[in-house]
Structures are given as structure tokens and as C-alpha cells.
Amino acid sequence: MKTLNVDVKNVLQTVTGEQIQALNPEAALAIEKLEKGTGEGSDFLGWVNLPEELTDDLLTDIEATATRLRDLCDIVVAVGIGGSYLGAKAVIEALSDSFAALRTDEKRKTRVVFAGQNIGEDYLNELQDLLKDKKFGIIVISKSGTTTEPAIAFRLLKEQLESQIGKAEASKRIVAITDARRGALRQLATEEGYKTFVIADNVGGRFSVLTPVGLLPIAVAGYDIRALVEGARVMEHATEEANDLNPSVVYAATRNALYRAGKKIEILVNYNPKLHFFGEWWKQLYGESEGKDGKGIFPASVDFSTDLHSMGQWIQDGERTIFETVISVENAEKTTVIPTDAANLDGLNYLAGKRVDEVNKMAELGTRIAHVDGGVPNIRITIPALNARSLGELIYFFEKACGISGYMLGVNPFNQPGVEAYKRNMFALLEKPGYEAESAAIREKIG
Ligand code: PA5
């Protein structure tokens, strides 16, 4: 069976093969730290062997819970933020019909919507309005159980659900995914008798998509979590050894060589709009893992060819500090052929009989050549198709490369101290009990 492939030959105008290979010993050391737990942040390495360690019992429990929620609910709201949101969102969007929300037939598979990933009042108000005459359920996901954004959304939705169907019925439609023992959400779930799943202590949020955090919403949306896990298992094995055949090593070494050569921004590119949120997931993974201690490649993302008509100018001609990593899907799932038109006023008859995907592939190739000629190195990651198995491969491949790359960069890839600064200020401004000194200080600062 075909698997993910990484092609770095289009970076060789900027860095040589020897320069990339010279980083292999650093990559090997990073893999050793990941496999043996000898690096910084080693308390958070539960994701490394997670795909193989996922038990059939857990997958069956997730599938059964998903079936129960689907039977009871027309809409399930997944409440979470950051790593407790983006993985599920990315996979569901990638696998869903592009117009699922407007479908009334079985293609309207997706019945998962998201909340708690923002504090937009209109967003929450409109969501509550949508749910007021619907059978709905809630998957509340928070490892800490104390994150403000999902806590606000959950408080609102829980109250709404209880007032619509009563406390006892509501508790059958709420599933909590949180720490095994600690935190407000664990306590509430125990008191209210919610079905729960555990986020292991040693798996950080942005590495948690292959735990119930991602797998339950994905299963509720109707997608094959076993195929996703199978793909991840393939990559777990393909990325074990520190050699040139390890795709995560090739990617991590190449991006670090580019970074050291002055390419400070990496743009993740897709040619399939369904991958938009995969870019968002990837940005969190790399941004939170590497952006610290004054270091780190800035992760950006674009959807082509849409963004060729917006960001295309900058990428072709702007400051030469960028490189691209393209996710290329070999085969479109559906077939659409461009028709002949007798009048040919648009001059497109030269494309008649070609598949739309053929045109898309030429857009990709033409763009790659133009960008490489314009000084933008290009890493190309190919997956055979946009399906659950390939996404599982892609997820684990990027996670492993992120761990390797973070250690090569010389940071602890598994903490996120920078995320606390805004929270402290927000709590001080909102006069949260316990933040009296910070409140006084910030009021003085803003005058
Ligand atoms: O990667 C991370 O650890 C973070 O993005 C968290 O996932 C995010 O802050 C949400 O945290 P929690 O699940 O504790 O609510």
C-alpha cells in the first residue's frame, strides 16, 4: 500500500544535500531523546508510542459512545480549545463533504459543531439559538478542566441542555474528556455521572488528536477512527529509526537547515480546501512547540489556488525569508471532467475532457517552479488520497518531526509557557479572585 512521501530536492538551491545530511546526528540524538525520554519535557512523551498502545477496548468504547450520541442527538457540540479542538476539527473538515452543512441526505454525515474555541458572544448566541429546538449533546474536552473559553461555553450549553430536557436526561448526552483525577471537570463529571474518557498526563494537548480528545468527535462525525489509527501506526514504525529513510527525520533536518540558512517562515500549502483546518492544527503543533526562547520557525498556512490570488504576490516577490511545505494529495476522490463548449468564448476548450484535478496538479507544478525560481525552497509531502488512513499517517509524521525538530532547535517542544501571559492579564482585567495584585498593576499600566 502506498504511503506518505517527502521530497526535498526543491530546496537544494538554498541548502545542499550535505548541509541537510550534516544535521542527521542531531536528528538521531533527538530521536533518542524521544524514544528514551532523556530530553527536556520527557514527562510529555505519551504520544510517541500511542498509536500502537491504543487498545481495541478503548476504540470500541469510543465507537459505542459515538453511536449512542448519534442515536440521541441531531447535533453534538464539541467544546474545547487549542489541542482540545484543532485535531478533531482538522480531520472532520478534511473528510467531510464540502457542503455538509447544507445537505439533507446521508452526505450530511457531520453533526459535530465546535464551541469553546473562542469567546465571540455572537458565535455563542447564534449557536444557542440554533440548538434551542434541536436534540443536542455535548462533548466537553479540557485536560486541565479550567480553561476559560471552553468553561464559558460549557456553562452556557449545559444550562441550556438541562433546561430543555432536564438534568437526568442531559447527563446522558454529556461526555467529558479530561484528566484522570484532577480538575474541575473531573469533579463535575463524577458528581453528575457523565460518561468520561481520560487524557493521559503524559500527552500534551497539541499531541492528543489520537486520544479520545480527537477520536470521539471524529467517530461522532461518522468517520473511521480505526483507519486513522492504522495510518498513524504505519508512521510510528516508519519513523522509529534515525536514518535517511525516516520521513520525519528528512523533514525535520531539512527545515532546520533552511532555518539556519535564514528561512525563518514556513508556509504550509494545500491545494485542497478540505485541508484548511489541517493547516490550523499544524500551526498550533509547530507554533506552540517551537516558538520559545526567542527562537522558532514562524508557521503560516495558505490554501492554493485561492490564496495565489492574495498571498501569491508576497510569496513570489516579498522578503526572501520563507520556504514552503506543500501537502499534495495524489488522487482526488471524485471525478469531474471539464466539458466542451461549442462557442468556446472563455477559450477553455483546450482543457475539455481533462479532469479538474489535472488542472489543479498543473497549478501546483507551475507554482512550485515559479516559487523555487523566485527563491522559495519547496518541501513536498505527498499522500495517496485524502482519507482517514492517510490523515493518520500525516498526523503522526508531523508530530514525530515536531519532537525531533524542537530538540534540534534546542527548545523544550512540550511546554507552552508563553500561553500564560495573556491569561494572567485577562484574569487581572476581569478581577478574578486571587489576582488582586495583578489587577492593581495592570490598571496602573493602562491608566
Ligand atoms: O497544546 C496545548 O497544551 C494547549 O493548546 C491546550 O490544548 C489548550 O490550551 C487547551 O487546554 P485544556 O485542554 O487544558 O483546556
Coordinates of C-alpha atoms and ligand atoms in Angstrom, one line a residue:
M1 CA 0.0 0.0 0.0
K2 CA 1.3 3.5 -0.9
T3 CA 2.2 5.7 2.0
L4 CA 3.3 9.3 2.7
N5 CA 6.4 10.5 0.8
V6 CA 8.7 13.5 1.5
D7 CA 10.6 15.1 -1.4
V8 CA 13.2 17.8 -0.6
K9 CA 15.0 18.1 -3.9
N10 CA 13.5 21.5 -4.5
V11 CA 15.3 23.1 -1.5
L12 CA 18.7 22.4 -3.0
Q13 CA 19.2 25.9 -4.4
T14 CA 19.2 27.2 -0.9
V15 CA 20.9 24.4 1.2
T16 CA 22.9 21.5 -0.1
G17 CA 22.2 17.8 0.5
E18 CA 25.4 17.7 2.5
Q19 CA 24.2 20.5 4.7
I20 CA 21.0 18.7 5.4
Q21 CA 22.8 15.4 6.0
A22 CA 25.2 17.1 8.4
L23 CA 22.2 17.5 10.7
N24 CA 21.5 13.8 10.8
P25 CA 23.5 13.2 14.0
E26 CA 21.4 16.0 15.7
A27 CA 18.2 14.3 14.4
A28 CA 19.5 10.9 15.7
L29 CA 20.1 12.5 19.1
A30 CA 16.6 14.0 19.1
I31 CA 15.0 10.6 18.3
E32 CA 17.0 9.0 21.1
K33 CA 15.6 11.7 23.5
L34 CA 12.1 10.9 22.2
E35 CA 12.4 7.2 22.4
K36 CA 14.3 7.0 25.7
G37 CA 12.8 10.0 27.4
T38 CA 16.1 11.7 28.1
G39 CA 15.3 15.2 26.8
E40 CA 13.5 18.2 28.3
G41 CA 9.8 17.8 28.6
S42 CA 10.1 14.0 28.9
D43 CA 7.0 13.8 31.0
F44 CA 5.0 14.5 27.9
L45 CA 6.1 11.7 25.6
G46 CA 3.0 9.6 25.8
W47 CA 2.2 10.3 22.2
V48 CA 5.3 8.7 20.8
N49 CA 4.1 5.1 21.1
L50 CA 0.4 6.0 21.4
P51 CA -0.9 4.6 18.1
E52 CA 0.4 1.0 18.9
E53 CA -0.7 1.3 22.5
L54 CA -4.3 2.3 21.7
T55 CA -6.3 -0.8 22.8
D56 CA -9.1 -2.4 21.0
D57 CA -11.2 -1.9 24.1
L58 CA -10.7 1.8 24.1
L59 CA -11.5 2.1 20.4
T60 CA -14.7 0.0 20.9
D61 CA -15.7 2.2 23.8
I62 CA -15.2 5.3 21.8
E63 CA -17.2 3.9 18.8
A64 CA -20.0 2.7 21.1
T65 CA -20.2 6.2 22.8
A66 CA -20.2 7.8 19.4
T67 CA -23.1 5.6 18.2
R68 CA -25.1 6.4 21.4
L69 CA -24.6 10.2 20.9
R70 CA -25.6 9.9 17.2
D71 CA -28.7 8.0 18.2
L72 CA -29.7 10.5 20.9
C73 CA -28.7 13.7 19.2
D74 CA -29.1 15.6 15.9
I75 CA -26.1 17.8 16.8
V76 CA -23.2 17.2 19.1
V77 CA -21.2 20.2 20.2
A78 CA -17.5 19.5 20.8
V79 CA -16.4 22.1 23.4
G80 CA -12.6 22.7 23.6
I81 CA -9.8 25.0 22.5
G82 CA -6.2 24.6 21.2
G83 CA -5.2 20.9 21.3
S84 CA -8.6 20.1 22.7
Y85 CA -10.2 21.3 19.5
L86 CA -8.0 21.6 16.4
G87 CA -7.2 17.9 15.7
A88 CA -10.8 16.8 15.6
K89 CA -11.8 19.9 13.6
A90 CA -8.9 19.3 11.1
V91 CA -9.8 15.6 10.5
I92 CA -13.6 16.2 10.3
E93 CA -13.2 19.0 7.8
A94 CA -10.8 17.0 5.7
L95 CA -13.1 14.1 5.4
S96 CA -16.5 15.8 5.2
D97 CA -18.5 16.8 2.1
S98 CA -17.6 20.4 1.4
F99 CA -21.3 21.4 1.7
A100 CA -22.2 19.0 4.5
A101 CA -23.9 21.8 6.5
L102 CA -26.4 22.4 3.6
R103 CA -27.1 18.7 2.8
T104 CA -30.2 17.0 3.8
D105 CA -29.3 13.5 2.6
E106 CA -26.9 11.0 4.1
K107 CA -23.9 13.2 2.9
R108 CA -24.8 15.4 5.8
K109 CA -22.8 12.9 7.9
T110 CA -21.2 15.5 10.1
R111 CA -23.3 16.5 13.0
V112 CA -20.4 17.9 15.1
V113 CA -20.1 21.6 15.7
F114 CA -17.5 23.3 17.8
A115 CA -17.6 25.8 20.7
G116 CA -15.2 27.0 23.4
Q117 CA -12.5 27.8 20.8
N118 CA -13.4 31.5 21.0
I119 CA -15.3 33.9 23.2
G120 CA -17.3 35.5 20.5
E121 CA -20.6 36.5 22.0
D122 CA -22.4 36.4 18.7
Y123 CA -21.0 33.0 17.9
L124 CA -22.3 31.6 21.2
N125 CA -25.6 33.3 21.0
E126 CA -26.2 32.0 17.4
L127 CA -25.1 28.5 18.5
Q128 CA -27.6 28.6 21.4
D129 CA -30.3 29.9 19.0
L130 CA -29.6 27.0 16.6
L131 CA -29.8 24.5 19.4
K132 CA -33.0 25.7 21.0
D133 CA -35.3 23.3 19.2
K134 CA -32.7 20.6 18.5
K135 CA -31.8 17.3 20.1
F136 CA -28.2 18.1 21.1
G137 CA -25.4 16.7 23.1
I138 CA -22.1 17.9 24.4
I139 CA -18.5 16.5 24.4
V140 CA -16.6 18.8 26.8
I141 CA -12.9 18.4 26.4
S142 CA -10.4 20.1 28.7
K143 CA -7.3 18.4 30.0
S144 CA -6.9 21.0 32.8
G145 CA -10.6 21.4 33.2
T146 CA -10.0 25.1 34.0
T147 CA -9.5 26.8 30.6
T148 CA -11.7 29.9 30.5
E149 CA -13.0 29.8 26.9
P150 CA -14.4 26.2 26.9
A151 CA -15.6 26.6 30.5
I152 CA -17.8 29.6 29.5
A153 CA -19.2 27.7 26.5
F154 CA -19.8 24.6 28.6
R155 CA -21.6 26.5 31.4
L156 CA -24.0 28.1 28.8
L157 CA -24.6 24.9 26.9
K158 CA -25.0 22.7 29.9
E159 CA -27.6 25.1 31.4
Q160 CA -29.4 25.1 28.1
L161 CA -29.5 21.4 27.7
E162 CA -30.7 20.8 31.3
S163 CA -33.5 23.4 30.8
Q164 CA -34.5 21.8 27.5
I165 CA -34.6 18.1 28.7
G166 CA -34.0 18.0 32.4
K167 CA -30.8 17.3 34.4
A168 CA -31.1 13.5 34.3
E169 CA -31.6 13.2 30.5
A170 CA -28.9 15.9 29.9
S171 CA -26.3 13.9 31.9
K172 CA -26.8 11.0 29.3
R173 CA -25.9 13.4 26.5
I174 CA -22.8 14.9 28.0
V175 CA -19.4 13.2 27.7
A176 CA -16.4 14.7 29.5
I177 CA -12.8 14.1 28.3
T178 CA -10.4 15.3 30.9
D179 CA -7.6 14.4 33.4
A180 CA -8.0 11.0 35.1
R181 CA -8.2 12.5 38.6
R182 CA -7.6 16.3 38.8
G183 CA -9.6 19.3 37.8
A184 CA -13.0 20.9 38.0
L185 CA -14.3 18.9 35.0
R186 CA -13.3 15.6 36.5
Q187 CA -15.1 16.6 39.8
L188 CA -18.3 17.7 37.9
A189 CA -18.3 14.6 35.7
T190 CA -18.1 12.4 38.8
E191 CA -20.9 14.3 40.6
E192 CA -23.2 14.4 37.6
G193 CA -22.5 10.8 36.4
Y194 CA -21.2 11.8 32.9
K195 CA -19.6 9.2 30.7
T196 CA -15.9 10.2 30.7
F197 CA -12.7 9.5 28.8
V198 CA -9.2 10.2 30.1
I199 CA -6.5 12.4 28.7
A200 CA -3.3 10.8 29.9
D201 CA -0.9 13.0 32.0
N202 CA 1.9 12.4 29.6
V203 CA 0.1 13.6 26.4
G204 CA 0.0 17.3 25.8
G205 CA -3.0 19.0 24.2
R206 CA -1.5 19.5 20.7
F207 CA -0.3 15.9 20.6
S208 CA -3.7 14.5 21.7
V209 CA -5.7 14.0 18.5
L210 CA -5.1 10.3 18.5
T211 CA -6.6 10.0 22.0
P212 CA -10.3 10.3 22.8
V213 CA -9.9 14.1 22.5
G214 CA -9.8 13.8 18.7
L215 CA -11.1 10.2 18.2
L216 CA -14.6 10.7 19.9
P217 CA -15.7 13.8 17.9
I218 CA -14.3 12.2 14.7
A219 CA -16.3 9.0 15.4
V220 CA -19.4 11.0 16.2
A221 CA -19.0 12.7 12.8
G222 CA -19.1 9.2 11.3
Y223 CA -15.5 8.7 10.3
D224 CA -13.4 5.6 10.6
I225 CA -11.1 6.1 13.6
R226 CA -9.6 2.6 13.2
A227 CA -8.3 3.6 9.7
L228 CA -6.9 6.8 11.2
V229 CA -5.1 4.9 13.9
E230 CA -3.9 2.3 11.4
G231 CA -2.3 5.1 9.3
A232 CA -0.6 6.5 12.5
R233 CA 0.7 3.1 13.3
V234 CA 2.3 2.8 9.9
M235 CA 4.1 6.1 10.5
E236 CA 5.0 5.2 14.1
H237 CA 7.1 2.3 12.6
A238 CA 8.4 4.3 9.6
T239 CA 9.8 7.0 11.9
E240 CA 11.5 4.8 14.6
E241 CA 15.0 4.6 13.2
A242 CA 17.3 7.6 12.8
N243 CA 18.2 7.2 9.1
D244 CA 17.6 8.8 5.7
L245 CA 14.5 6.6 5.1
N246 CA 12.8 8.1 8.1
P247 CA 10.4 10.8 6.6
S248 CA 10.2 12.7 9.9
V249 CA 14.0 13.0 10.1
V250 CA 14.2 14.1 6.5
Y251 CA 11.6 16.8 7.1
A252 CA 13.0 18.0 10.5
A253 CA 16.6 18.1 9.2
T254 CA 15.6 20.0 6.0
R255 CA 13.5 22.6 7.8
N256 CA 16.3 23.2 10.4
A257 CA 18.9 23.5 7.6
L258 CA 16.6 26.1 5.9
Y259 CA 16.1 27.9 9.2
R260 CA 19.8 28.1 9.8
A261 CA 20.2 29.5 6.2
G262 CA 17.9 32.4 7.1
K263 CA 14.5 31.0 6.1
K264 CA 12.6 31.9 9.2
I265 CA 9.0 31.4 8.0
E266 CA 7.5 28.1 6.8
I267 CA 4.2 28.2 4.9
L268 CA 2.2 25.0 4.8
V269 CA 0.4 24.9 1.5
N270 CA -2.6 22.8 0.4
Y271 CA -4.3 22.6 -3.0
N272 CA -7.5 21.2 -1.5
P273 CA -9.7 23.4 0.6
K274 CA -10.6 20.5 2.8
L275 CA -7.1 20.7 4.3
H276 CA -7.6 24.3 5.5
F277 CA -8.0 23.3 9.2
F278 CA -5.2 20.8 8.9
G279 CA -3.1 23.8 8.4
E280 CA -4.5 25.3 11.6
W281 CA -3.7 22.1 13.5
W282 CA -0.2 22.1 12.1
K283 CA 0.3 25.8 13.1
Q284 CA -0.6 25.0 16.7
L285 CA 1.6 21.9 16.8
Y286 CA 4.7 23.7 15.5
G287 CA 4.0 27.2 16.8
E288 CA 3.5 26.1 20.4
S289 CA 6.2 23.5 20.3
E290 CA 9.0 25.6 18.7
G291 CA 8.2 29.3 19.3
K292 CA 10.1 29.9 22.5
D293 CA 13.4 31.2 24.0
G294 CA 13.5 33.8 21.2
K295 CA 13.7 31.0 18.6
G296 CA 11.5 29.1 16.1
I297 CA 10.3 28.9 12.5
F298 CA 7.1 31.0 12.2
P299 CA 4.4 28.6 10.9
A300 CA 2.0 30.1 8.4
S301 CA -0.5 28.4 6.1
V302 CA -2.3 29.1 2.8
D303 CA -5.0 27.4 0.7
F304 CA -4.0 27.4 -3.0
S305 CA -5.0 28.2 -5.6
T306 CA -7.4 30.5 -3.6
D307 CA -4.5 32.3 -1.9
L308 CA -2.4 32.5 -5.0
H309 CA -4.7 35.4 -5.7
S310 CA -3.9 37.1 -2.4
M311 CA -0.7 35.9 -0.7
G312 CA 0.7 34.7 -4.1
Q313 CA 2.3 38.1 -4.7
W314 CA 4.1 38.2 -1.4
I315 CA 5.3 34.6 -1.7
Q316 CA 6.7 35.2 -5.2
D317 CA 8.2 38.6 -4.6
G318 CA 8.3 39.5 -0.9
E319 CA 11.2 39.3 1.5
R320 CA 13.1 36.1 0.9
T321 CA 12.8 34.6 4.4
I322 CA 10.2 31.9 3.6
F323 CA 10.0 28.3 2.5
E324 CA 7.0 26.2 1.5
T325 CA 5.9 22.8 2.7
V326 CA 3.2 21.5 0.3
I327 CA 0.8 18.8 1.2
S328 CA 0.0 17.2 -2.2
V329 CA -2.9 14.7 -2.5
E330 CA -2.1 12.3 -5.3
N331 CA -5.7 11.3 -6.3
A332 CA -8.9 13.3 -5.9
E333 CA -11.7 11.1 -4.5
K334 CA -14.4 12.3 -7.0
T335 CA -14.2 12.7 -10.8
T336 CA -15.3 15.9 -12.6
V337 CA -14.4 16.4 -16.3
I338 CA -14.3 19.8 -18.0
P339 CA -16.9 19.9 -20.8
T340 CA -16.5 21.1 -24.4
D341 CA -18.4 24.3 -25.2
A342 CA -19.4 25.0 -28.8
A343 CA -19.0 28.8 -28.5
N344 CA -15.7 28.5 -26.5
L345 CA -16.0 32.2 -25.6
D346 CA -13.9 31.5 -22.5
G347 CA -11.2 29.8 -24.6
L348 CA -11.2 26.8 -22.3
N349 CA -11.8 24.1 -24.9
Y350 CA -8.1 23.2 -24.8
L351 CA -9.0 21.8 -21.3
A352 CA -12.1 20.0 -22.4
G353 CA -12.0 16.3 -21.5
K354 CA -9.5 16.9 -18.7
R355 CA -10.3 16.2 -15.0
V356 CA -10.3 19.3 -12.8
D357 CA -7.7 17.6 -10.7
E358 CA -5.3 17.5 -13.7
V359 CA -5.6 21.3 -13.9
N360 CA -5.0 21.6 -10.2
K361 CA -1.9 19.5 -10.5
M362 CA -0.5 21.7 -13.2
A363 CA -1.3 24.7 -11.0
E364 CA 0.7 23.0 -8.3
L365 CA 3.7 22.2 -10.6
G366 CA 3.6 25.7 -12.2
T367 CA 3.6 27.3 -8.8
R368 CA 6.4 25.2 -7.5
I369 CA 8.6 26.0 -10.4
A370 CA 7.8 29.8 -10.1
H371 CA 8.3 29.8 -6.4
V372 CA 11.6 27.8 -6.5
D373 CA 12.8 30.1 -9.3
G374 CA 11.8 33.1 -7.1
G375 CA 13.9 31.8 -4.2
V376 CA 11.3 29.9 -2.2
P377 CA 12.6 26.4 -1.3
N378 CA 9.9 23.8 -1.6
I379 CA 9.3 20.6 0.5
R380 CA 6.7 18.4 -1.0
I381 CA 4.8 15.9 1.1
T382 CA 2.6 13.5 -0.9
I383 CA -0.2 11.4 0.4
P384 CA -2.0 8.9 -1.9
A385 CA -5.6 10.2 -1.1
L386 CA -7.5 12.3 1.3
N387 CA -8.8 9.6 3.5
A388 CA -8.7 8.6 7.2
R389 CA -5.6 6.3 6.8
S390 CA -3.6 9.0 5.0
L391 CA -4.6 11.6 7.6
G392 CA -3.4 9.3 10.4
E393 CA -0.1 9.0 8.7
L394 CA 0.2 12.7 8.2
I395 CA -0.7 13.5 11.8
Y396 CA 1.9 11.1 13.3
F397 CA 4.5 12.1 10.7
F398 CA 4.2 15.8 11.7
E399 CA 4.1 15.0 15.4
K400 CA 7.3 13.0 15.3
A401 CA 9.0 15.5 13.1
C402 CA 7.9 18.2 15.5
G403 CA 9.5 16.5 18.5
I404 CA 12.7 15.9 16.5
S405 CA 12.8 19.4 15.1
G406 CA 12.1 21.0 18.5
Y407 CA 15.0 19.2 20.1
M408 CA 17.3 20.1 17.1
L409 CA 16.3 23.7 17.6
G410 CA 17.3 23.5 21.3
V411 CA 14.0 24.1 22.9
N412 CA 11.7 22.0 25.1
P413 CA 9.0 21.2 22.5
F414 CA 6.5 20.1 25.1
N415 CA 5.8 23.1 27.2
Q416 CA 4.0 26.4 26.3
P417 CA 4.9 29.0 29.0
G418 CA 4.1 31.8 26.6
V419 CA 0.4 31.0 26.5
E420 CA 0.1 32.0 30.2
A421 CA 0.8 35.8 29.7
Y422 CA -2.5 36.7 28.1
K423 CA -4.4 34.6 30.6
R424 CA -2.8 36.5 33.5
N425 CA -3.6 39.8 32.0
M426 CA -7.2 38.8 31.2
F427 CA -7.8 37.5 34.7
A428 CA -6.3 40.7 36.2
L429 CA -8.5 42.8 34.0
L430 CA -11.6 40.8 34.8
E431 CA -10.7 40.9 38.5
K432 CA -10.6 37.2 39.0
P433 CA -10.4 36.4 42.8
G434 CA -6.8 35.8 43.6
Y435 CA -5.5 38.3 41.1
E436 CA -5.9 41.4 43.2
A437 CA -2.2 42.5 42.9
E438 CA -2.1 41.8 39.2
S439 CA -5.4 43.8 38.8
A440 CA -3.9 46.8 40.5
A441 CA -0.7 46.6 38.5
I442 CA -2.4 46.3 35.1
R443 CA -4.9 49.1 35.9
E444 CA -1.9 51.3 36.6
K445 CA -0.2 50.3 33.4
I446 CA -3.2 51.1 31.2
G447 CA -4.0 54.3 33.1
Ligands
PA5_1 O1 -1.4 22.2 23.4 C1 -1.8 22.5 24.5 O2 -1.5 22.0 25.6 C2 -2.9 23.6 24.6 O3 -3.2 24.2 23.3 C3 -4.1 23.1 25.2 O4 -4.6 22.0 24.4 C4 -5.2 24.2 25.3 O5 -4.7 25.3 26.0 C5 -6.5 23.7 26.0 O6 -6.1 23.2 27.3 P1 -7.1 22.3 28.1 O7 -7.4 21.1 27.3 O8 -6.4 22.1 29.4 O9 -8.4 23.1 28.2

